[in-house]
Short mmCIF file of C-alpha atoms in Angstrom, two decimals:
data_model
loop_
_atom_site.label_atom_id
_atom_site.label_comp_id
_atom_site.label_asym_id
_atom_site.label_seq_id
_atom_site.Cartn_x
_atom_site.Cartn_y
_atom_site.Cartn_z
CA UNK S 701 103.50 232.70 92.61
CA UNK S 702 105.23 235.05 89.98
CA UNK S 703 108.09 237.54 91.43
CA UNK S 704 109.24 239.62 88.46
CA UNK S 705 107.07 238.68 86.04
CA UNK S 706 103.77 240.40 85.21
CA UNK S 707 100.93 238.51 85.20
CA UNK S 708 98.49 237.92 82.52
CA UNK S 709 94.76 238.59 82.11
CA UNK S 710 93.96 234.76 81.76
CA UNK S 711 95.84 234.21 85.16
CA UNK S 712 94.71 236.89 86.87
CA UNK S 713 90.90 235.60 85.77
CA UNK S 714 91.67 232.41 87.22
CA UNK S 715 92.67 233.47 90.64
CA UNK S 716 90.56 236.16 90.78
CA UNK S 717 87.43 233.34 89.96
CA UNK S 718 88.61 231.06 92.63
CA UNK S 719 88.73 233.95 95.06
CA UNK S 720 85.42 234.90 94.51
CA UNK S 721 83.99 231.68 94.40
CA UNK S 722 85.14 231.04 98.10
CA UNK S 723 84.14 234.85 99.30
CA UNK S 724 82.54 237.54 98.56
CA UNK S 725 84.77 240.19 97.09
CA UNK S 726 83.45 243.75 95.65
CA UNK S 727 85.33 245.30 92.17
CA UNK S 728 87.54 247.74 93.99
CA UNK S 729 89.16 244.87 95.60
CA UNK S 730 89.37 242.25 92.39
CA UNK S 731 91.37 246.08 90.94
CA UNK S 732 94.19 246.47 93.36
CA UNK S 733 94.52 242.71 93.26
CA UNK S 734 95.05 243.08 89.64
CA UNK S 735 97.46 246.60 89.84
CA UNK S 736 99.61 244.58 92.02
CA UNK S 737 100.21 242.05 90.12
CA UNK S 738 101.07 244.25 87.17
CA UNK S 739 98.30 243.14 84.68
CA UNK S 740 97.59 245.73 82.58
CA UNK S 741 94.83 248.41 82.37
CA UNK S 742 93.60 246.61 79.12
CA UNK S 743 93.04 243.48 80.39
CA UNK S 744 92.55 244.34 83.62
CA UNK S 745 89.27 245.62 82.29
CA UNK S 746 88.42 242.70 80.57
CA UNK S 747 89.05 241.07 83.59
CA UNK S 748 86.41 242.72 85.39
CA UNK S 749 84.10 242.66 82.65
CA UNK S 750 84.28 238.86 82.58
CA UNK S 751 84.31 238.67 86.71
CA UNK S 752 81.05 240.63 86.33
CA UNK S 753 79.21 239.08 83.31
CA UNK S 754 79.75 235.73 85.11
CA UNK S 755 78.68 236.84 87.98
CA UNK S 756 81.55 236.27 90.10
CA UNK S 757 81.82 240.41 91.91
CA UNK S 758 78.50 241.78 92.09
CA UNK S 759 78.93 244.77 94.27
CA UNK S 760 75.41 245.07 95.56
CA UNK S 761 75.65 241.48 96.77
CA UNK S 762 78.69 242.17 98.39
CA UNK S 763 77.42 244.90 99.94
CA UNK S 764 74.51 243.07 101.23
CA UNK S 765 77.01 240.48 103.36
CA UNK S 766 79.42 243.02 104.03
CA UNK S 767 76.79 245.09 105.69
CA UNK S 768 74.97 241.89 107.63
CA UNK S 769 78.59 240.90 108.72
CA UNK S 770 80.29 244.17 110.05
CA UNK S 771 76.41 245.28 111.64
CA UNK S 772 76.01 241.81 113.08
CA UNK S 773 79.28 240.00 114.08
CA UNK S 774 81.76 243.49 114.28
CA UNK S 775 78.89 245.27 116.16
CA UNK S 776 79.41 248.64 113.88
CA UNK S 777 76.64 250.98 113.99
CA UNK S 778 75.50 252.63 110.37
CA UNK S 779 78.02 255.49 109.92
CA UNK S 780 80.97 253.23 110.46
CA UNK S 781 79.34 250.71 107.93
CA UNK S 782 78.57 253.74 105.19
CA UNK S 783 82.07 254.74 105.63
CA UNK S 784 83.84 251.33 105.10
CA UNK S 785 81.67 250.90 102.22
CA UNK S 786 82.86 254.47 100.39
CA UNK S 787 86.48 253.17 101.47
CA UNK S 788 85.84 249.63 99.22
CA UNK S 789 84.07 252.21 96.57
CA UNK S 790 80.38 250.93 96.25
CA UNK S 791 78.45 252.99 94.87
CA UNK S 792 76.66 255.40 97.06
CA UNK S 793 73.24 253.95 95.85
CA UNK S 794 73.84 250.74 96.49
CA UNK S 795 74.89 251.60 99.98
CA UNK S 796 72.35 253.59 101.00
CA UNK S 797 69.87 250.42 99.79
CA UNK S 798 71.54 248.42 101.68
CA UNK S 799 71.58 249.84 104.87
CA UNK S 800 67.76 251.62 104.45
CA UNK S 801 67.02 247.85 104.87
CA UNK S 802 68.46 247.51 108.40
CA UNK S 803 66.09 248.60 110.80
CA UNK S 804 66.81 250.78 113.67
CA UNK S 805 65.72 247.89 115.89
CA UNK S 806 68.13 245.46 114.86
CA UNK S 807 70.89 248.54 115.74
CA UNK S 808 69.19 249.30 119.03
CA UNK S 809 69.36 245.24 119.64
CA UNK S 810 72.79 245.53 119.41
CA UNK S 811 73.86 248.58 121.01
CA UNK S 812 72.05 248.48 124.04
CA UNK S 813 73.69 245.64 125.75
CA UNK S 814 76.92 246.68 124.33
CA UNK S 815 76.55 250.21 126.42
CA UNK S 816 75.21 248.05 129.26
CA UNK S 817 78.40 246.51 129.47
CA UNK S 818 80.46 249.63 128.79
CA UNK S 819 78.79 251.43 131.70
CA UNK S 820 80.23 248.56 134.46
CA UNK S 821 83.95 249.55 133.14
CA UNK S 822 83.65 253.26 132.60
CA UNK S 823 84.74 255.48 135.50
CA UNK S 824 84.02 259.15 136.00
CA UNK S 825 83.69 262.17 138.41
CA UNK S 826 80.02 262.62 137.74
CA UNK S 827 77.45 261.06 135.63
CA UNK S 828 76.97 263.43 132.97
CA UNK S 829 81.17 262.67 133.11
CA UNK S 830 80.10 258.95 132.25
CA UNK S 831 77.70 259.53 129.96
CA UNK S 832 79.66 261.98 127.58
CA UNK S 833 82.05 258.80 127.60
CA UNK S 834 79.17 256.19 126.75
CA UNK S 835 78.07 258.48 123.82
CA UNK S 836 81.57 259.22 122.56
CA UNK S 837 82.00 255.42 122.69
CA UNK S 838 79.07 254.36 120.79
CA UNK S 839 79.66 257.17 118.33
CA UNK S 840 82.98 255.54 117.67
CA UNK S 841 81.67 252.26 117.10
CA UNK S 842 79.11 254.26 113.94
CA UNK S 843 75.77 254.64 115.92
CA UNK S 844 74.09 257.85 115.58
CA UNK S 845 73.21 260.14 117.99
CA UNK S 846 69.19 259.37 117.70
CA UNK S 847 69.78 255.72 118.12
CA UNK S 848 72.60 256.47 121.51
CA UNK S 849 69.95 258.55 122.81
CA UNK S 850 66.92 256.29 122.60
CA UNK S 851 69.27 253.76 124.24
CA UNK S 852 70.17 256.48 127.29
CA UNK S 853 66.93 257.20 128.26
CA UNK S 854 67.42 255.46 131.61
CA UNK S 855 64.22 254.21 133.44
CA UNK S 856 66.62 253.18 136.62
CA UNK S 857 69.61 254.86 137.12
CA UNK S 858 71.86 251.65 136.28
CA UNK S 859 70.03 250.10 133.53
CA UNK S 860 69.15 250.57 130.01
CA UNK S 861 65.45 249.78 129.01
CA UNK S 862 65.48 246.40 126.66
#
C-alpha cells in the first residue's frame, strides 16, 4: 500500500470494487475510504458515481443487510438500528423503509428470551427495583418502550409469556 503518496481515482476504483464485491458497503463508507487515502474531491466523485452506476454501493441494499444483520445476529432493537444507520448517513427514507418492514414480532422474538435471561442475573431490593433495570436494559439494546412492555406483562411472576 501507498505511504506518502496520494492515491488516484483509477486505484481507489479498483479497491473500492473489490471491497464491495466481497461486502456490502454503503457510500458514506466508500467516502472516508477515499478522504484517507487523499484522492481528491474530483475524482472522488467520479468514483462514487462509477461505484454507483455499476452497481457496486447501493445504499438501500445495504441498508437492507445491515438492518437483517444488526436486528438478527447483534440482537439491536429498532432505535439502536435507526441510529447506526443516521451514523453511516442513509438516507432517512430509506431507513425508515427498511425497518417499517421488520415486524414487531420478529423484535418481540428476539427480546423476550433475551430479558428472560437477563432477569436470572439481575439483582435488586424489590421487583419494581428489577424491573426498572430490565427496561433500562432493553432500552439500551434499541427496543422501545411498547415492545419492553408487551414483553413485561408477566402471566407468572418468573416468566415472560412466549
Amino acid at each position: 500500500m501507498q505511504t506518502n503518496k496520494e492515491m488516484t481515482g483509477q486505484q481507489a476504483y479498483q479497491k473500492l470494487s473489490a471491497l464491495c464485491a466481497r461486502s456490502e458497503h454503503c457510500q458514506q463508507e466508500m467516502l472516508d475510504k477515499m478522504r484517507q487515502w487523499g484522492v481528491s474531491e474530483e475524482e472522488q466523485a467520479q468514483v462514487m458515481a462509477r461505484l454507483i452506476k455499476e452497481k457496486y454501493v447501493d445504499d438501500s441494499r445495504f441498508a437492507r443487510a445491515f438492518v437483517y444483520d444488526k436486528i438478527r445476529y447483534n440482537k439491536w432493537g429498532r432505535r439502536k438500528v435507526e441510529q447506526a444507520l443516521w451514523m453511516k448517513h442513509i438516507d432517512e427514507s430509506i431507513g425508515q423503509q427498511v425497518l417499517d418492514e421488520v415486524d414487531d414480532e420478529e423484535y418481540l422474538q428476539i427480546l423476550r428470551p433475551m430479558l428472560r435471561q437477563k432477569q436470572r442475573s439481575i439483582k435488586g431490593g424489590s421487583e419494581y427495583e428489577r424491573s426498572m433495570k430490565l427496561i433500562k436494559f432493553a432500552i439500551g439494546r434499541g427496543f422501545t418502550m411498547n415492545l419492553i412492555r408487551q414483553c413485561m406483562e408477566v402471566n407468572d411472576e418468573n416468566e415472560f409469556p412466549d
